[in-house]
Amino acid sequence: MKYVTIHGIPVPAVGLGTWQLKGEICIAAVEHALSIGYRHIDTAQVYDNEREVGRALRTGRVDRDKIFLTTKIAPANFARNNIITSTHQSLKRLGTEYVNLLLLHWPSRAIALEETLGALLELKQSGQVRHIGLSNFSASEVEQASRYAPIFCNQVEYHPYLAQPELLAQAREMNYMLTAYCPLALGKVLQDDHLLAIGKAHGKSVAQTALRWLIQQDNVIAIPKAGSAEHRCDNLAIFDFALSETEMQNIHAIHRRKRVVIAEMLGWEH
């Protein structure tokens, strides 16, 4: 496992995203992921699987302090009292005294950022939250948020078909972690001829090539969802090769401004 160090904290470069994983399937996925070496698990209040993730953490035979656990606050809970209450509920469902990273899931104009981030700082000071971050925030929104709290992470859609140059530059300048969700564009990159050719040269799949491209960038980690044991294993098998600078640039060049996740379509689920 490669680690990315942010604010002096090492974070596993590949985590398990649990969006759309439910019930026993979610429990089995997290348990298996931990058994093969995953140490970063990502969930959210609106995924409706925090309880299952928590159960898997308790039965996965990995010490809690070895796991980097992320969850996200739903926009409906951004008022100060709702932040505190809903985080306590998340901790209870997860069966843990703290989360390593707590994110604001989507920007919201309903509640002032100063109030929302002030509540997150209270949770951080109490030890229930180790680090504070954002998800789906633009560069200007990250800059605004940073006036009220230290920003550890911005989790966004990022894959070969959707470049994030502004956020990537900002992440490096401000030293925050850029977490790529949907790193395979919900499977849309898997038949890409450019990625197929580059992967073939290394004896790797398109998925492994795309993930390697992401984590080979400074300040970037990836959290692919993997419903099958085979895919979870494959997603970890990316630390035994490296892409050349030319290959990295060739992948950057296939950017299509193609978003596959739209908040309105998903009911705020990612």
PDB file of C-alpha atoms in Angstrom, residues 5-270:
ATOM      1  CA  THR A   5       0.889  12.253   3.683  1.00  0.00           C
ATOM      2  CA  ILE A   6      -1.371  15.231   4.346  1.00  0.00           C
ATOM      3  CA  HIS A   7      -0.790  17.567   7.303  1.00  0.00           C
ATOM      4  CA  GLY A   8       1.679  14.967   8.554  1.00  0.00           C
ATOM      5  CA  ILE A   9      -0.950  12.182   8.480  1.00  0.00           C
ATOM      6  CA  PRO A  10      -0.401   9.116   6.245  1.00  0.00           C
ATOM      7  CA  VAL A  11      -3.543   8.085   4.347  1.00  0.00           C
ATOM      8  CA  PRO A  12      -3.825   4.869   2.291  1.00  0.00           C
ATOM      9  CA  ALA A  13      -3.753   5.813  -1.389  1.00  0.00           C
ATOM     10  CA  VAL A  14      -6.476   3.298  -2.292  1.00  0.00           C
ATOM     11  CA  GLY A  15      -9.622   2.936  -0.219  1.00  0.00           C
ATOM     12  CA  LEU A  16     -12.880   1.063  -0.544  1.00  0.00           C
ATOM     13  CA  GLY A  17     -15.833   3.174  -1.595  1.00  0.00           C
ATOM     14  CA  THR A  18     -19.128   1.754  -0.293  1.00  0.00           C
ATOM     15  CA  TRP A  19     -21.668   3.767  -2.283  1.00  0.00           C
ATOM     16  CA  GLN A  20     -24.561   1.474  -3.316  1.00  0.00           C
ATOM     17  CA  LEU A  21     -23.297  -1.408  -1.145  1.00  0.00           C
ATOM     18  CA  LYS A  22     -26.097  -2.506   1.163  1.00  0.00           C
ATOM     19  CA  GLY A  23     -26.857  -5.105   3.806  1.00  0.00           C
ATOM     20  CA  GLU A  24     -24.914  -8.342   3.921  1.00  0.00           C
ATOM     21  CA  ILE A  25     -23.193  -7.497   0.625  1.00  0.00           C
ATOM     22  CA  CYS A  26     -21.725  -4.387   2.231  1.00  0.00           C
ATOM     23  CA  ILE A  27     -20.627  -6.264   5.352  1.00  0.00           C
ATOM     24  CA  ALA A  28     -18.937  -8.981   3.299  1.00  0.00           C
ATOM     25  CA  ALA A  29     -17.242  -6.429   1.028  1.00  0.00           C
ATOM     26  CA  VAL A  30     -15.735  -4.446   3.906  1.00  0.00           C
ATOM     27  CA  GLU A  31     -14.684  -7.586   5.783  1.00  0.00           C
ATOM     28  CA  HIS A  32     -12.984  -8.966   2.670  1.00  0.00           C
ATOM     29  CA  ALA A  33     -11.346  -5.640   1.882  1.00  0.00           C
ATOM     30  CA  LEU A  34      -9.813  -5.467   5.349  1.00  0.00           C
ATOM     31  CA  SER A  35      -8.644  -9.073   5.089  1.00  0.00           C
ATOM     32  CA  ILE A  36      -6.637  -8.377   1.912  1.00  0.00           C
ATOM     33  CA  GLY A  37      -5.024  -5.146   3.056  1.00  0.00           C
ATOM     34  CA  TYR A  38      -7.421  -2.239   2.612  1.00  0.00           C
ATOM     35  CA  ARG A  39      -7.077   0.213   5.471  1.00  0.00           C
ATOM     36  CA  HIS A  40      -9.243   3.058   4.201  1.00  0.00           C
ATOM     37  CA  ILE A  41     -13.042   2.725   4.180  1.00  0.00           C
ATOM     38  CA  ASP A  42     -15.367   5.445   2.857  1.00  0.00           C
ATOM     39  CA  THR A  43     -19.075   5.778   3.630  1.00  0.00           C
ATOM     40  CA  ALA A  44     -21.694   8.511   4.130  1.00  0.00           C
ATOM     41  CA  GLN A  45     -24.889   9.199   6.005  1.00  0.00           C
ATOM     42  CA  VAL A  46     -26.982   9.063   2.837  1.00  0.00           C
ATOM     43  CA  TYR A  47     -25.483   5.753   1.703  1.00  0.00           C
ATOM     44  CA  ASP A  48     -27.604   4.160   4.442  1.00  0.00           C
ATOM     45  CA  ASN A  49     -24.888   1.621   5.209  1.00  0.00           C
ATOM     46  CA  GLU A  50     -22.962   3.062   8.147  1.00  0.00           C
ATOM     47  CA  ARG A  51     -24.370   0.363  10.427  1.00  0.00           C
ATOM     48  CA  GLU A  52     -23.151  -2.383   8.069  1.00  0.00           C
ATOM     49  CA  VAL A  53     -19.737  -0.756   7.701  1.00  0.00           C
ATOM     50  CA  GLY A  54     -19.491  -0.551  11.478  1.00  0.00           C
ATOM     51  CA  ARG A  55     -20.378  -4.200  11.890  1.00  0.00           C
ATOM     52  CA  ALA A  56     -17.689  -5.180   9.390  1.00  0.00           C
ATOM     53  CA  LEU A  57     -15.120  -3.040  11.184  1.00  0.00           C
ATOM     54  CA  ARG A  58     -15.872  -4.863  14.417  1.00  0.00           C
ATOM     55  CA  THR A  59     -15.628  -8.333  12.840  1.00  0.00           C
ATOM     56  CA  GLY A  60     -12.793  -7.596  10.427  1.00  0.00           C
ATOM     57  CA  ARG A  61     -10.010  -8.376  12.904  1.00  0.00           C
ATOM     58  CA  VAL A  62      -8.086  -5.185  12.164  1.00  0.00           C
ATOM     59  CA  ASP A  63      -7.387  -2.789  15.029  1.00  0.00           C
ATOM     60  CA  ARG A  64      -9.461   0.373  14.752  1.00  0.00           C
ATOM     61  CA  ASP A  65      -6.372   2.584  14.955  1.00  0.00           C
ATOM     62  CA  LYS A  66      -5.053   0.948  11.769  1.00  0.00           C
ATOM     63  CA  ILE A  67      -8.116   1.971   9.738  1.00  0.00           C
ATOM     64  CA  PHE A  68      -8.712   5.355   8.125  1.00  0.00           C
ATOM     65  CA  LEU A  69     -12.494   5.773   8.288  1.00  0.00           C
ATOM     66  CA  THR A  70     -14.368   8.477   6.390  1.00  0.00           C
ATOM     67  CA  THR A  71     -18.028   9.424   6.502  1.00  0.00           C
ATOM     68  CA  LYS A  72     -19.970  12.413   5.183  1.00  0.00           C
ATOM     69  CA  ILE A  73     -22.610  14.771   6.560  1.00  0.00           C
ATOM     70  CA  ALA A  74     -25.747  15.077   4.441  1.00  0.00           C
ATOM     71  CA  PRO A  75     -26.549  18.669   3.344  1.00  0.00           C
ATOM     72  CA  ALA A  76     -29.858  18.532   5.255  1.00  0.00           C
ATOM     73  CA  ASN A  77     -27.788  18.290   8.467  1.00  0.00           C
ATOM     74  CA  PHE A  78     -25.561  21.341   7.971  1.00  0.00           C
ATOM     75  CA  ALA A  79     -27.075  23.477  10.752  1.00  0.00           C
ATOM     76  CA  ARG A  80     -24.917  23.485  13.874  1.00  0.00           C
ATOM     77  CA  ASN A  81     -27.180  21.364  16.091  1.00  0.00           C
ATOM     78  CA  ASN A  82     -27.902  18.930  13.259  1.00  0.00           C
ATOM     79  CA  ILE A  83     -24.184  18.541  12.553  1.00  0.00           C
ATOM     80  CA  ILE A  84     -23.532  17.574  16.167  1.00  0.00           C
ATOM     81  CA  THR A  85     -26.556  15.293  16.494  1.00  0.00           C
ATOM     82  CA  SER A  86     -26.166  13.527  13.156  1.00  0.00           C
ATOM     83  CA  THR A  87     -22.450  12.955  13.714  1.00  0.00           C
ATOM     84  CA  HIS A  88     -23.206  11.327  17.063  1.00  0.00           C
ATOM     85  CA  GLN A  89     -25.733   9.127  15.259  1.00  0.00           C
ATOM     86  CA  SER A  90     -23.149   8.221  12.616  1.00  0.00           C
ATOM     87  CA  LEU A  91     -20.621   7.300  15.294  1.00  0.00           C
ATOM     88  CA  LYS A  92     -23.209   5.102  17.003  1.00  0.00           C
ATOM     89  CA  ARG A  93     -24.067   3.355  13.736  1.00  0.00           C
ATOM     90  CA  LEU A  94     -20.383   2.887  12.922  1.00  0.00           C
ATOM     91  CA  GLY A  95     -19.669   1.595  16.430  1.00  0.00           C
ATOM     92  CA  THR A  96     -16.664   3.851  16.877  1.00  0.00           C
ATOM     93  CA  GLU A  97     -15.703   6.746  19.122  1.00  0.00           C
ATOM     94  CA  TYR A  98     -14.275   8.770  16.250  1.00  0.00           C
ATOM     95  CA  VAL A  99     -13.963   9.038  12.496  1.00  0.00           C
ATOM     96  CA  ASN A 100     -10.675   9.902  10.886  1.00  0.00           C
ATOM     97  CA  LEU A 101     -12.285  12.195   8.347  1.00  0.00           C
ATOM     98  CA  LEU A 102     -15.680  13.895   8.302  1.00  0.00           C
ATOM     99  CA  LEU A 103     -16.757  15.548   5.053  1.00  0.00           C
ATOM    100  CA  LEU A 104     -19.493  17.954   4.058  1.00  0.00           C
ATOM    101  CA  HIS A 105     -21.091  15.891   1.313  1.00  0.00           C
ATOM    102  CA  TRP A 106     -22.187  18.662  -1.063  1.00  0.00           C
ATOM    103  CA  PRO A 107     -22.078  22.467  -0.936  1.00  0.00           C
ATOM    104  CA  SER A 108     -25.239  24.068   0.412  1.00  0.00           C
ATOM    105  CA  ARG A 109     -26.434  27.664   0.396  1.00  0.00           C
ATOM    106  CA  ALA A 110     -29.040  26.981   3.078  1.00  0.00           C
ATOM    107  CA  ILE A 111     -26.633  27.291   6.033  1.00  0.00           C
ATOM    108  CA  ALA A 112     -23.631  29.610   6.313  1.00  0.00           C
ATOM    109  CA  LEU A 113     -20.302  27.786   6.001  1.00  0.00           C
ATOM    110  CA  GLU A 114     -19.072  29.559   9.121  1.00  0.00           C
ATOM    111  CA  GLU A 115     -21.795  27.879  11.187  1.00  0.00           C
ATOM    112  CA  THR A 116     -21.318  24.455   9.613  1.00  0.00           C
ATOM    113  CA  LEU A 117     -17.547  24.404   9.855  1.00  0.00           C
ATOM    114  CA  GLY A 118     -17.692  25.857  13.359  1.00  0.00           C
ATOM    115  CA  ALA A 119     -19.687  22.787  14.400  1.00  0.00           C
ATOM    116  CA  LEU A 120     -17.126  20.506  12.726  1.00  0.00           C
ATOM    117  CA  LEU A 121     -14.367  22.252  14.654  1.00  0.00           C
ATOM    118  CA  GLU A 122     -16.245  21.545  17.892  1.00  0.00           C
ATOM    119  CA  LEU A 123     -16.345  17.848  16.978  1.00  0.00           C
ATOM    120  CA  LYS A 124     -12.657  17.920  16.107  1.00  0.00           C
ATOM    121  CA  GLN A 125     -11.744  19.569  19.388  1.00  0.00           C
ATOM    122  CA  SER A 126     -13.733  16.931  21.272  1.00  0.00           C
ATOM    123  CA  GLY A 127     -11.784  14.140  19.520  1.00  0.00           C
ATOM    124  CA  GLN A 128     -14.819  12.668  17.765  1.00  0.00           C
ATOM    125  CA  VAL A 129     -13.471  13.805  14.409  1.00  0.00           C
ATOM    126  CA  ARG A 130      -9.782  13.750  13.581  1.00  0.00           C
ATOM    127  CA  HIS A 131      -9.886  15.752  10.341  1.00  0.00           C
ATOM    128  CA  ILE A 132     -12.347  17.967   8.464  1.00  0.00           C
ATOM    129  CA  GLY A 133     -12.981  17.949   4.747  1.00  0.00           C
ATOM    130  CA  LEU A 134     -15.320  18.645   1.863  1.00  0.00           C
ATOM    131  CA  SER A 135     -16.858  16.795  -1.038  1.00  0.00           C
ATOM    132  CA  ASN A 136     -17.937  18.125  -4.430  1.00  0.00           C
ATOM    133  CA  PHE A 137     -16.705  21.638  -3.618  1.00  0.00           C
ATOM    134  CA  SER A 138     -15.282  23.903  -6.326  1.00  0.00           C
ATOM    135  CA  ALA A 139     -11.902  25.585  -5.887  1.00  0.00           C
ATOM    136  CA  SER A 140     -13.530  28.866  -4.880  1.00  0.00           C
ATOM    137  CA  GLU A 141     -15.758  27.059  -2.370  1.00  0.00           C
ATOM    138  CA  VAL A 142     -12.733  25.276  -0.888  1.00  0.00           C
ATOM    139  CA  GLU A 143     -10.983  28.621  -0.519  1.00  0.00           C
ATOM    140  CA  GLN A 144     -14.015  30.067   1.233  1.00  0.00           C
ATOM    141  CA  ALA A 145     -14.281  27.063   3.567  1.00  0.00           C
ATOM    142  CA  SER A 146     -10.593  27.312   4.462  1.00  0.00           C
ATOM    143  CA  ARG A 147     -11.275  30.682   6.116  1.00  0.00           C
ATOM    144  CA  TYR A 148     -13.178  28.872   8.863  1.00  0.00           C
ATOM    145  CA  ALA A 149     -11.376  25.546   9.316  1.00  0.00           C
ATOM    146  CA  PRO A 150      -8.267  23.650   8.154  1.00  0.00           C
ATOM    147  CA  ILE A 151      -9.316  21.600   5.121  1.00  0.00           C
ATOM    148  CA  PHE A 152      -7.832  18.115   4.973  1.00  0.00           C
ATOM    149  CA  CYS A 153      -9.596  16.816   1.869  1.00  0.00           C
ATOM    150  CA  ASN A 154     -11.891  17.539  -1.042  1.00  0.00           C
ATOM    151  CA  GLN A 155     -13.541  14.419  -2.464  1.00  0.00           C
ATOM    152  CA  VAL A 156     -14.642  14.843  -6.082  1.00  0.00           C
ATOM    153  CA  GLU A 157     -15.423  12.929  -9.238  1.00  0.00           C
ATOM    154  CA  TYR A 158     -12.051  12.403 -10.928  1.00  0.00           C
ATOM    155  CA  HIS A 159     -11.117   9.942 -13.650  1.00  0.00           C
ATOM    156  CA  PRO A 160      -9.390   9.935 -17.064  1.00  0.00           C
ATOM    157  CA  TYR A 161     -12.493  11.400 -18.734  1.00  0.00           C
ATOM    158  CA  LEU A 162     -12.830  14.242 -16.227  1.00  0.00           C
ATOM    159  CA  ALA A 163      -9.733  16.289 -15.497  1.00  0.00           C
ATOM    160  CA  GLN A 164      -9.556  18.379 -12.330  1.00  0.00           C
ATOM    161  CA  PRO A 165      -6.582  20.678 -13.024  1.00  0.00           C
ATOM    162  CA  GLU A 166      -7.784  23.608 -10.922  1.00  0.00           C
ATOM    163  CA  LEU A 167      -8.535  21.466  -7.888  1.00  0.00           C
ATOM    164  CA  LEU A 168      -5.329  19.479  -8.340  1.00  0.00           C
ATOM    165  CA  ALA A 169      -3.225  22.645  -8.379  1.00  0.00           C
ATOM    166  CA  GLN A 170      -5.088  23.981  -5.352  1.00  0.00           C
ATOM    167  CA  ALA A 171      -4.683  20.711  -3.438  1.00  0.00           C
ATOM    168  CA  ARG A 172      -0.936  20.904  -3.879  1.00  0.00           C
ATOM    169  CA  GLU A 173      -0.753  24.592  -3.028  1.00  0.00           C
ATOM    170  CA  MET A 174      -2.906  24.242   0.098  1.00  0.00           C
ATOM    171  CA  ASN A 175      -1.648  20.729   0.909  1.00  0.00           C
ATOM    172  CA  TYR A 176      -5.010  19.014   1.056  1.00  0.00           C
ATOM    173  CA  MET A 177      -5.910  15.554  -0.220  1.00  0.00           C
ATOM    174  CA  LEU A 178      -7.865  15.234  -3.462  1.00  0.00           C
ATOM    175  CA  THR A 179      -9.908  12.041  -3.224  1.00  0.00           C
ATOM    176  CA  ALA A 180     -11.133  10.603  -6.527  1.00  0.00           C
ATOM    177  CA  TYR A 181     -14.526   8.940  -6.421  1.00  0.00           C
ATOM    178  CA  CYS A 182     -15.908   7.091  -9.452  1.00  0.00           C
ATOM    179  CA  PRO A 183     -12.267   6.725 -10.583  1.00  0.00           C
ATOM    180  CA  LEU A 184     -13.339   4.451 -13.451  1.00  0.00           C
ATOM    181  CA  ALA A 185     -16.206   6.733 -14.557  1.00  0.00           C
ATOM    182  CA  LEU A 186     -18.739   4.056 -13.571  1.00  0.00           C
ATOM    183  CA  GLY A 187     -17.028   1.676 -15.981  1.00  0.00           C
ATOM    184  CA  LYS A 188     -17.083   4.023 -18.960  1.00  0.00           C
ATOM    185  CA  VAL A 189     -13.275   4.057 -19.292  1.00  0.00           C
ATOM    186  CA  LEU A 190     -12.923   0.282 -19.388  1.00  0.00           C
ATOM    187  CA  GLN A 191     -13.043  -0.006 -23.184  1.00  0.00           C
ATOM    188  CA  ASP A 192     -10.866   3.023 -23.903  1.00  0.00           C
ATOM    189  CA  ASP A 193      -8.281   2.128 -26.558  1.00  0.00           C
ATOM    190  CA  HIS A 194      -5.592   4.417 -25.114  1.00  0.00           C
ATOM    191  CA  LEU A 195      -5.915   2.902 -21.656  1.00  0.00           C
ATOM    192  CA  LEU A 196      -6.056  -0.609 -23.099  1.00  0.00           C
ATOM    193  CA  ALA A 197      -2.756  -0.080 -24.928  1.00  0.00           C
ATOM    194  CA  ILE A 198      -0.988   1.444 -21.936  1.00  0.00           C
ATOM    195  CA  GLY A 199      -2.262  -1.275 -19.618  1.00  0.00           C
ATOM    196  CA  LYS A 200      -1.223  -4.023 -22.024  1.00  0.00           C
ATOM    197  CA  ALA A 201       2.330  -2.695 -22.042  1.00  0.00           C
ATOM    198  CA  HIS A 202       2.477  -3.262 -18.285  1.00  0.00           C
ATOM    199  CA  GLY A 203       0.439  -6.452 -18.158  1.00  0.00           C
ATOM    200  CA  LYS A 204      -2.340  -4.587 -16.341  1.00  0.00           C
ATOM    201  CA  SER A 205      -6.044  -4.035 -16.868  1.00  0.00           C
ATOM    202  CA  VAL A 206      -7.619  -0.722 -17.822  1.00  0.00           C
ATOM    203  CA  ALA A 207      -8.969  -0.360 -14.287  1.00  0.00           C
ATOM    204  CA  GLN A 208      -5.529  -0.884 -12.785  1.00  0.00           C
ATOM    205  CA  THR A 209      -4.013   1.562 -15.273  1.00  0.00           C
ATOM    206  CA  ALA A 210      -6.571   4.277 -14.476  1.00  0.00           C
ATOM    207  CA  LEU A 211      -6.125   3.812 -10.724  1.00  0.00           C
ATOM    208  CA  ARG A 212      -2.345   3.886 -11.061  1.00  0.00           C
ATOM    209  CA  TRP A 213      -2.617   7.123 -13.049  1.00  0.00           C
ATOM    210  CA  LEU A 214      -4.592   8.691 -10.222  1.00  0.00           C
ATOM    211  CA  ILE A 215      -2.461   7.654  -7.281  1.00  0.00           C
ATOM    212  CA  GLN A 216       0.751   8.498  -9.141  1.00  0.00           C
ATOM    213  CA  GLN A 217      -0.292  12.153  -8.940  1.00  0.00           C
ATOM    214  CA  ASP A 218       0.817  14.079  -5.863  1.00  0.00           C
ATOM    215  CA  ASN A 219      -1.896  14.611  -3.235  1.00  0.00           C
ATOM    216  CA  VAL A 220      -4.356  12.241  -4.983  1.00  0.00           C
ATOM    217  CA  ILE A 221      -5.953   9.077  -3.617  1.00  0.00           C
ATOM    218  CA  ALA A 222      -8.750   6.913  -5.068  1.00  0.00           C
ATOM    219  CA  ILE A 223     -11.712   5.139  -3.487  1.00  0.00           C
ATOM    220  CA  PRO A 224     -13.121   2.740  -6.104  1.00  0.00           C
ATOM    221  CA  LYS A 225     -16.269   0.861  -5.208  1.00  0.00           C
ATOM    222  CA  ALA A 226     -15.758  -2.851  -5.809  1.00  0.00           C
ATOM    223  CA  GLY A 227     -18.692  -5.190  -5.383  1.00  0.00           C
ATOM    224  CA  SER A 228     -16.744  -8.357  -6.174  1.00  0.00           C
ATOM    225  CA  ALA A 229     -13.799  -9.907  -4.369  1.00  0.00           C
ATOM    226  CA  GLU A 230     -11.927 -10.149  -7.676  1.00  0.00           C
ATOM    227  CA  HIS A 231     -12.204  -6.428  -8.312  1.00  0.00           C
ATOM    228  CA  ARG A 232     -11.184  -5.584  -4.762  1.00  0.00           C
ATOM    229  CA  CYS A 233      -8.035  -7.665  -5.221  1.00  0.00           C
ATOM    230  CA  ASP A 234      -7.314  -6.185  -8.640  1.00  0.00           C
ATOM    231  CA  ASN A 235      -7.663  -2.635  -7.332  1.00  0.00           C
ATOM    232  CA  LEU A 236      -4.865  -3.240  -4.843  1.00  0.00           C
ATOM    233  CA  ALA A 237      -2.535  -4.759  -7.453  1.00  0.00           C
ATOM    234  CA  ILE A 238      -1.292  -1.389  -8.666  1.00  0.00           C
ATOM    235  CA  PHE A 239       1.796  -0.853  -6.553  1.00  0.00           C
ATOM    236  CA  ASP A 240       4.143  -3.110  -8.530  1.00  0.00           C
ATOM    237  CA  PHE A 241       4.415  -0.926 -11.636  1.00  0.00           C
ATOM    238  CA  ALA A 242       4.695   2.730 -12.591  1.00  0.00           C
ATOM    239  CA  LEU A 243       3.557   4.748 -15.567  1.00  0.00           C
ATOM    240  CA  SER A 244       6.106   6.795 -17.474  1.00  0.00           C
ATOM    241  CA  GLU A 245       5.730  10.553 -17.705  1.00  0.00           C
ATOM    242  CA  THR A 246       4.694  10.145 -21.342  1.00  0.00           C
ATOM    243  CA  GLU A 247       2.043   7.596 -20.377  1.00  0.00           C
ATOM    244  CA  MET A 248       0.789   9.892 -17.623  1.00  0.00           C
ATOM    245  CA  GLN A 249       0.460  12.771 -20.075  1.00  0.00           C
ATOM    246  CA  ASN A 250      -1.232  10.555 -22.673  1.00  0.00           C
ATOM    247  CA  ILE A 251      -3.898   9.652 -20.130  1.00  0.00           C
ATOM    248  CA  HIS A 252      -4.345  13.284 -19.133  1.00  0.00           C
ATOM    249  CA  ALA A 253      -4.915  14.017 -22.832  1.00  0.00           C
ATOM    250  CA  ILE A 254      -8.017  11.820 -23.121  1.00  0.00           C
ATOM    251  CA  HIS A 255     -10.003  14.194 -20.899  1.00  0.00           C
ATOM    252  CA  ARG A 256     -13.517  14.664 -22.321  1.00  0.00           C
ATOM    253  CA  ARG A 257     -15.137  16.895 -19.689  1.00  0.00           C
ATOM    254  CA  LYS A 258     -17.406  13.909 -19.064  1.00  0.00           C
ATOM    255  CA  ARG A 259     -19.167  13.829 -15.715  1.00  0.00           C
ATOM    256  CA  VAL A 260     -20.955  10.623 -14.812  1.00  0.00           C
ATOM    257  CA  VAL A 261     -22.277  11.687 -11.423  1.00  0.00           C
ATOM    258  CA  ILE A 262     -24.889  14.438 -11.206  1.00  0.00           C
ATOM    259  CA  ALA A 263     -26.262  15.337  -7.794  1.00  0.00           C
ATOM    260  CA  GLU A 264     -29.797  15.953  -8.983  1.00  0.00           C
ATOM    261  CA  MET A 265     -29.977  12.531 -10.646  1.00  0.00           C
ATOM    262  CA  LEU A 266     -28.650  10.685  -7.637  1.00  0.00           C
ATOM    263  CA  GLY A 267     -30.689  12.405  -4.945  1.00  0.00           C
ATOM    264  CA  TRP A 268     -27.492  13.605  -3.223  1.00  0.00           C
ATOM    265  CA  GLU A 269     -26.153  10.086  -2.915  1.00  0.00           C
ATOM    266  CA  HIS A 270     -22.531  10.716  -3.911  1.00  0.00           C
TER     267      HIS A 270
END
